[in-house]
Amino acid sequence: LWTIGVMVHSYVILWFLFIWLHKKALSKWCIAFGLTTVMGGAASYLGNVITVMLFKLIRQTFIPYIGIFIFGAMLAEHFEYIQSTVKKWWPVALLLSIAIRLLNLNWSEYDFLPTLFLCLAIVGFAYQVDIVKIKHDLSYGIYIYHMIVLNAFLQIGVEGTLLNSMAVVILSVLLAAVSYVTIGSISRAKRCKIAN
C-alpha cells in the first residue's frame, strides 16, 4: 500500500511538470526525464549519509520514482513519433529488462532500469501484436485494489489456498469494475474536457 502515497505525490508533481512540458519538443521531455532519473538515482544513495528514518521518509515520496512517471508521460505525449521504434524493438527491450534484473545491474529505487525497458517492451508488444481489443480497461483499478483485498484477507487470517487466491482476483476485478464506472467515468470526462 506504500505505493498509493507515492502515486499521489507523483501525480501532483507530474501535473505541474506536464503544464510546463505539454506540446514541447521531445528534447525537453528527455532533459526532464534525465534530470528526474538522476534525482531518483541519487536518492538511492542517501541511505549512506542520512539517518535511517529520513531515508525511509524520502523513499515514501515522489523523489526516487518520478522519473518513471515522466517517462510514461513522455511516451504518451510523443507516441506518434516513438511508436514505430517501440513496436520494432520491443523484444530487445524485453531481453534488456530480463538481463539487467538477472545480472543485478540496477542502480536506483524500484528496479528503475529493468522497469523502464519492461515498459517499452509491453507498450511495443501491445501495439505490434494488436490482437485483443479492450473496450473497458480495468488494469489500473486491479493494480490499485488487489493489494487492499490481499491485505484484508491476510489480516482476517484467510490465506494459502487456490480458492482464496481466486477470491482475491475476483474481488479485485469487481472493485476495479465498480471504480471504472463511478470514479473512472468522472475522471475520463474531465480528461476529455482538458484534452479539448
PDB file of N, CA, C and O in Angstrom, residues 10 13-38 66-79 81-82 112 116:
ATOM      1  N   SER A  10       3.444  11.775  -6.870  1.00  0.00           N
ATOM      2  CA  SER A  10       3.958  11.796  -8.241  1.00  0.00           C
ATOM      3  C   SER A  10       2.975  12.442  -9.200  1.00  0.00           C
ATOM      4  O   SER A  10       3.377  13.205 -10.089  1.00  0.00           O
ATOM      5  N   ILE A  13       3.069  16.296  -8.688  1.00  0.00           N
ATOM      6  CA  ILE A  13       4.284  16.850  -9.297  1.00  0.00           C
ATOM      7  C   ILE A  13       4.207  16.756 -10.813  1.00  0.00           C
ATOM      8  O   ILE A  13       4.544  17.701 -11.539  1.00  0.00           O
ATOM      9  N   LEU A  14       3.743  15.612 -11.313  1.00  0.00           N
ATOM     10  CA  LEU A  14       3.659  15.405 -12.754  1.00  0.00           C
ATOM     11  C   LEU A  14       2.692  16.390 -13.399  1.00  0.00           C
ATOM     12  O   LEU A  14       2.907  16.841 -14.521  1.00  0.00           O
ATOM     13  N   TRP A  15       1.631  16.764 -12.686  1.00  0.00           N
ATOM     14  CA  TRP A  15       0.667  17.731 -13.214  1.00  0.00           C
ATOM     15  C   TRP A  15       1.367  19.055 -13.510  1.00  0.00           C
ATOM     16  O   TRP A  15       1.190  19.636 -14.582  1.00  0.00           O
ATOM     17  N   PHE A  16       2.183  19.521 -12.568  1.00  0.00           N
ATOM     18  CA  PHE A  16       2.923  20.771 -12.775  1.00  0.00           C
ATOM     19  C   PHE A  16       3.950  20.617 -13.896  1.00  0.00           C
ATOM     20  O   PHE A  16       4.097  21.513 -14.740  1.00  0.00           O
ATOM     21  N   LEU A  17       4.650  19.481 -13.921  1.00  0.00           N
ATOM     22  CA  LEU A  17       5.634  19.251 -14.971  1.00  0.00           C
ATOM     23  C   LEU A  17       4.965  19.162 -16.336  1.00  0.00           C
ATOM     24  O   LEU A  17       5.498  19.655 -17.335  1.00  0.00           O
ATOM     25  N   PHE A  18       3.776  18.552 -16.371  1.00  0.00           N
ATOM     26  CA  PHE A  18       3.068  18.405 -17.648  1.00  0.00           C
ATOM     27  C   PHE A  18       2.627  19.764 -18.184  1.00  0.00           C
ATOM     28  O   PHE A  18       2.685  20.008 -19.389  1.00  0.00           O
ATOM     29  N   ILE A  19       2.178  20.658 -17.282  1.00  0.00           N
ATOM     30  CA  ILE A  19       1.814  22.012 -17.715  1.00  0.00           C
ATOM     31  C   ILE A  19       3.012  22.679 -18.398  1.00  0.00           C
ATOM     32  O   ILE A  19       2.884  23.337 -19.424  1.00  0.00           O
ATOM     33  N   TRP A  20       4.191  22.478 -17.826  1.00  0.00           N
ATOM     34  CA  TRP A  20       5.402  23.073 -18.372  1.00  0.00           C
ATOM     35  C   TRP A  20       5.841  22.385 -19.669  1.00  0.00           C
ATOM     36  O   TRP A  20       6.310  23.025 -20.611  1.00  0.00           O
ATOM     37  N   LEU A  21       5.676  21.057 -19.758  1.00  0.00           N
ATOM     38  CA  LEU A  21       6.214  20.294 -20.879  1.00  0.00           C
ATOM     39  C   LEU A  21       5.221  20.036 -22.012  1.00  0.00           C
ATOM     40  O   LEU A  21       5.628  19.658 -23.113  1.00  0.00           O
ATOM     41  N   HIS A  22       3.929  20.202 -21.754  1.00  0.00           N
ATOM     42  CA  HIS A  22       2.906  19.872 -22.756  1.00  0.00           C
ATOM     43  C   HIS A  22       3.163  20.608 -24.071  1.00  0.00           C
ATOM     44  O   HIS A  22       3.389  21.808 -24.096  1.00  0.00           O
ATOM     45  N   LYS A  23       3.167  19.859 -25.156  1.00  0.00           N
ATOM     46  CA  LYS A  23       3.390  20.358 -26.512  1.00  0.00           C
ATOM     47  C   LYS A  23       4.806  20.900 -26.737  1.00  0.00           C
ATOM     48  O   LYS A  23       5.042  21.611 -27.697  1.00  0.00           O
ATOM     49  N   LYS A  24       5.714  20.536 -25.841  1.00  0.00           N
ATOM     50  CA  LYS A  24       7.109  20.927 -26.031  1.00  0.00           C
ATOM     51  C   LYS A  24       7.840  19.824 -26.824  1.00  0.00           C
ATOM     52  O   LYS A  24       7.360  18.703 -26.949  1.00  0.00           O
ATOM     53  N   ALA A  25       9.018  20.161 -27.332  1.00  0.00           N
ATOM     54  CA  ALA A  25       9.809  19.222 -28.133  1.00  0.00           C
ATOM     55  C   ALA A  25      10.223  18.016 -27.294  1.00  0.00           C
ATOM     56  O   ALA A  25      10.362  18.109 -26.071  1.00  0.00           O
ATOM     57  N   LEU A  26      10.443  16.899 -27.978  1.00  0.00           N
ATOM     58  CA  LEU A  26      10.872  15.667 -27.317  1.00  0.00           C
ATOM     59  C   LEU A  26      12.176  15.886 -26.559  1.00  0.00           C
ATOM     60  O   LEU A  26      12.386  15.300 -25.490  1.00  0.00           O
ATOM     61  N   SER A  27      13.046  16.745 -27.059  1.00  0.00           N
ATOM     62  CA  SER A  27      14.321  17.004 -26.388  1.00  0.00           C
ATOM     63  C   SER A  27      14.108  17.569 -24.981  1.00  0.00           C
ATOM     64  O   SER A  27      14.834  17.207 -24.047  1.00  0.00           O
ATOM     65  N   LYS A  28      13.102  18.423 -24.802  1.00  0.00           N
ATOM     66  CA  LYS A  28      12.834  18.979 -23.466  1.00  0.00           C
ATOM     67  C   LYS A  28      12.290  17.903 -22.534  1.00  0.00           C
ATOM     68  O   LYS A  28      12.617  17.884 -21.348  1.00  0.00           O
ATOM     69  N   TRP A  29      11.474  17.012 -23.075  1.00  0.00           N
ATOM     70  CA  TRP A  29      10.994  15.878 -22.281  1.00  0.00           C
ATOM     71  C   TRP A  29      12.172  14.998 -21.863  1.00  0.00           C
ATOM     72  O   TRP A  29      12.228  14.524 -20.727  1.00  0.00           O
ATOM     73  N   CYS A  30      13.105  14.775 -22.788  1.00  0.00           N
ATOM     74  CA  CYS A  30      14.275  13.941 -22.477  1.00  0.00           C
ATOM     75  C   CYS A  30      15.125  14.575 -21.375  1.00  0.00           C
ATOM     76  O   CYS A  30      15.636  13.869 -20.501  1.00  0.00           O
ATOM     77  N   ILE A  31      15.249  15.911 -21.408  1.00  0.00           N
ATOM     78  CA  ILE A  31      16.000  16.608 -20.354  1.00  0.00           C
ATOM     79  C   ILE A  31      15.305  16.412 -19.009  1.00  0.00           C
ATOM     80  O   ILE A  31      15.944  16.083 -18.003  1.00  0.00           O
ATOM     81  N   ALA A  32      13.972  16.590 -18.980  1.00  0.00           N
ATOM     82  CA  ALA A  32      13.218  16.405 -17.732  1.00  0.00           C
ATOM     83  C   ALA A  32      13.336  14.972 -17.244  1.00  0.00           C
ATOM     84  O   ALA A  32      13.529  14.719 -16.043  1.00  0.00           O
ATOM     85  N   PHE A  33      13.244  14.024 -18.176  1.00  0.00           N
ATOM     86  CA  PHE A  33      13.387  12.608 -17.819  1.00  0.00           C
ATOM     87  C   PHE A  33      14.775  12.340 -17.259  1.00  0.00           C
ATOM     88  O   PHE A  33      14.933  11.667 -16.232  1.00  0.00           O
ATOM     89  N   GLY A  34      15.797  12.873 -17.915  1.00  0.00           N
ATOM     90  CA  GLY A  34      17.168  12.669 -17.452  1.00  0.00           C
ATOM     91  C   GLY A  34      17.405  13.251 -16.062  1.00  0.00           C
ATOM     92  O   GLY A  34      17.987  12.591 -15.188  1.00  0.00           O
ATOM     93  N   LEU A  35      16.933  14.469 -15.836  1.00  0.00           N
ATOM     94  CA  LEU A  35      17.121  15.112 -14.532  1.00  0.00           C
ATOM     95  C   LEU A  35      16.398  14.360 -13.419  1.00  0.00           C
ATOM     96  O   LEU A  35      16.943  14.158 -12.332  1.00  0.00           O
ATOM     97  N   THR A  36      15.156  13.938 -13.680  1.00  0.00           N
ATOM     98  CA  THR A  36      14.401  13.217 -12.646  1.00  0.00           C
ATOM     99  C   THR A  36      14.985  11.826 -12.412  1.00  0.00           C
ATOM    100  O   THR A  36      14.937  11.314 -11.294  1.00  0.00           O
ATOM    101  N   THR A  37      15.554  11.228 -13.452  1.00  0.00           N
ATOM    102  CA  THR A  37      16.203   9.927 -13.294  1.00  0.00           C
ATOM    103  C   THR A  37      17.456  10.048 -12.430  1.00  0.00           C
ATOM    104  O   THR A  37      17.686   9.228 -11.538  1.00  0.00           O
ATOM    105  N   VAL A  38      18.251  11.087 -12.683  1.00  0.00           N
ATOM    106  CA  VAL A  38      19.455  11.324 -11.866  1.00  0.00           C
ATOM    107  C   VAL A  38      19.046  11.595 -10.418  1.00  0.00           C
ATOM    108  O   VAL A  38      19.662  11.082  -9.480  1.00  0.00           O
ATOM    109  N   ILE A  66       9.812   9.543  -9.625  1.00  0.00           N
ATOM    110  CA  ILE A  66       9.161  10.446 -10.577  1.00  0.00           C
ATOM    111  C   ILE A  66       9.668  10.248 -12.002  1.00  0.00           C
ATOM    112  O   ILE A  66       8.942  10.475 -12.965  1.00  0.00           O
ATOM    113  N   GLY A  67      10.906   9.774 -12.145  1.00  0.00           N
ATOM    114  CA  GLY A  67      11.452   9.545 -13.490  1.00  0.00           C
ATOM    115  C   GLY A  67      10.603   8.600 -14.313  1.00  0.00           C
ATOM    116  O   GLY A  67      10.379   8.836 -15.509  1.00  0.00           O
ATOM    117  N   ILE A  68      10.101   7.538 -13.698  1.00  0.00           N
ATOM    118  CA  ILE A  68       9.293   6.567 -14.451  1.00  0.00           C
ATOM    119  C   ILE A  68       7.944   7.171 -14.836  1.00  0.00           C
ATOM    120  O   ILE A  68       7.391   6.872 -15.890  1.00  0.00           O
ATOM    121  N   PHE A  69       7.411   8.062 -13.992  1.00  0.00           N
ATOM    122  CA  PHE A  69       6.166   8.757 -14.327  1.00  0.00           C
ATOM    123  C   PHE A  69       6.394   9.709 -15.504  1.00  0.00           C
ATOM    124  O   PHE A  69       5.568   9.799 -16.402  1.00  0.00           O
ATOM    125  N   ILE A  70       7.523  10.431 -15.473  1.00  0.00           N
ATOM    126  CA  ILE A  70       7.879  11.330 -16.573  1.00  0.00           C
ATOM    127  C   ILE A  70       8.027  10.532 -17.872  1.00  0.00           C
ATOM    128  O   ILE A  70       7.591  10.951 -18.935  1.00  0.00           O
ATOM    129  N   PHE A  71       8.647   9.356 -17.756  1.00  0.00           N
ATOM    130  CA  PHE A  71       8.848   8.514 -18.931  1.00  0.00           C
ATOM    131  C   PHE A  71       7.502   8.125 -19.550  1.00  0.00           C
ATOM    132  O   PHE A  71       7.323   8.196 -20.763  1.00  0.00           O
ATOM    133  N   GLY A  72       6.545   7.716 -18.696  1.00  0.00           N
ATOM    134  CA  GLY A  72       5.220   7.356 -19.200  1.00  0.00           C
ATOM    135  C   GLY A  72       4.522   8.526 -19.865  1.00  0.00           C
ATOM    136  O   GLY A  72       3.910   8.382 -20.930  1.00  0.00           O
ATOM    137  N   ALA A  73       4.621   9.715 -19.254  1.00  0.00           N
ATOM    138  CA  ALA A  73       4.006  10.908 -19.834  1.00  0.00           C
ATOM    139  C   ALA A  73       4.673  11.269 -21.157  1.00  0.00           C
ATOM    140  O   ALA A  73       4.009  11.685 -22.116  1.00  0.00           O
ATOM    141  N   MET A  74       5.990  11.099 -21.226  1.00  0.00           N
ATOM    142  CA  MET A  74       6.725  11.379 -22.462  1.00  0.00           C
ATOM    143  C   MET A  74       6.289  10.427 -23.576  1.00  0.00           C
ATOM    144  O   MET A  74       6.091  10.848 -24.720  1.00  0.00           O
ATOM    145  N   LEU A  75       6.120   9.153 -23.233  1.00  0.00           N
ATOM    146  CA  LEU A  75       5.632   8.194 -24.230  1.00  0.00           C
ATOM    147  C   LEU A  75       4.259   8.601 -24.749  1.00  0.00           C
ATOM    148  O   LEU A  75       3.998   8.554 -25.950  1.00  0.00           O
ATOM    149  N   ALA A  76       3.383   9.005 -23.835  1.00  0.00           N
ATOM    150  CA  ALA A  76       2.030   9.399 -24.234  1.00  0.00           C
ATOM    151  C   ALA A  76       2.046  10.667 -25.086  1.00  0.00           C
ATOM    152  O   ALA A  76       1.333  10.761 -26.094  1.00  0.00           O
ATOM    153  N   GLU A  77       2.849  11.640 -24.688  1.00  0.00           N
ATOM    154  CA  GLU A  77       2.888  12.937 -25.380  1.00  0.00           C
ATOM    155  C   GLU A  77       3.483  12.827 -26.788  1.00  0.00           C
ATOM    156  O   GLU A  77       3.045  13.500 -27.705  1.00  0.00           O
ATOM    157  N   HIS A  78       4.473  11.972 -26.968  1.00  0.00           N
ATOM    158  CA  HIS A  78       5.181  11.875 -28.256  1.00  0.00           C
ATOM    159  C   HIS A  78       5.050  10.477 -28.854  1.00  0.00           C
ATOM    160  O   HIS A  78       5.960  10.018 -29.550  1.00  0.00           O
ATOM    161  N   PHE A  79       3.916   9.836 -28.611  1.00  0.00           N
ATOM    162  CA  PHE A  79       3.794   8.435 -29.006  1.00  0.00           C
ATOM    163  C   PHE A  79       3.840   8.243 -30.517  1.00  0.00           C
ATOM    164  O   PHE A  79       4.403   7.264 -31.004  1.00  0.00           O
ATOM    165  N   TYR A  81       5.591   9.720 -32.629  1.00  0.00           N
ATOM    166  CA  TYR A  81       6.995   9.763 -33.038  1.00  0.00           C
ATOM    167  C   TYR A  81       7.754   8.520 -32.565  1.00  0.00           C
ATOM    168  O   TYR A  81       8.599   7.990 -33.278  1.00  0.00           O
ATOM    169  N   ILE A  82       7.428   8.043 -31.351  1.00  0.00           N
ATOM    170  CA  ILE A  82       8.165   6.942 -30.721  1.00  0.00           C
ATOM    171  C   ILE A  82       7.625   5.570 -31.134  1.00  0.00           C
ATOM    172  O   ILE A  82       8.335   4.580 -31.117  1.00  0.00           O
ATOM    173  N   PHE A 112      14.577   0.548 -11.382  1.00  0.00           N
ATOM    174  CA  PHE A 112      14.260   1.540 -12.406  1.00  0.00           C
ATOM    175  C   PHE A 112      14.599   1.079 -13.820  1.00  0.00           C
ATOM    176  O   PHE A 112      13.761   1.141 -14.716  1.00  0.00           O
ATOM    177  N   LEU A 116      11.963   0.304 -16.734  1.00  0.00           N
ATOM    178  CA  LEU A 116      11.943   1.161 -17.921  1.00  0.00           C
ATOM    179  C   LEU A 116      11.885   0.330 -19.200  1.00  0.00           C
ATOM    180  O   LEU A 116      11.028   0.545 -20.064  1.00  0.00           O
TER     181      LEU A 116
END
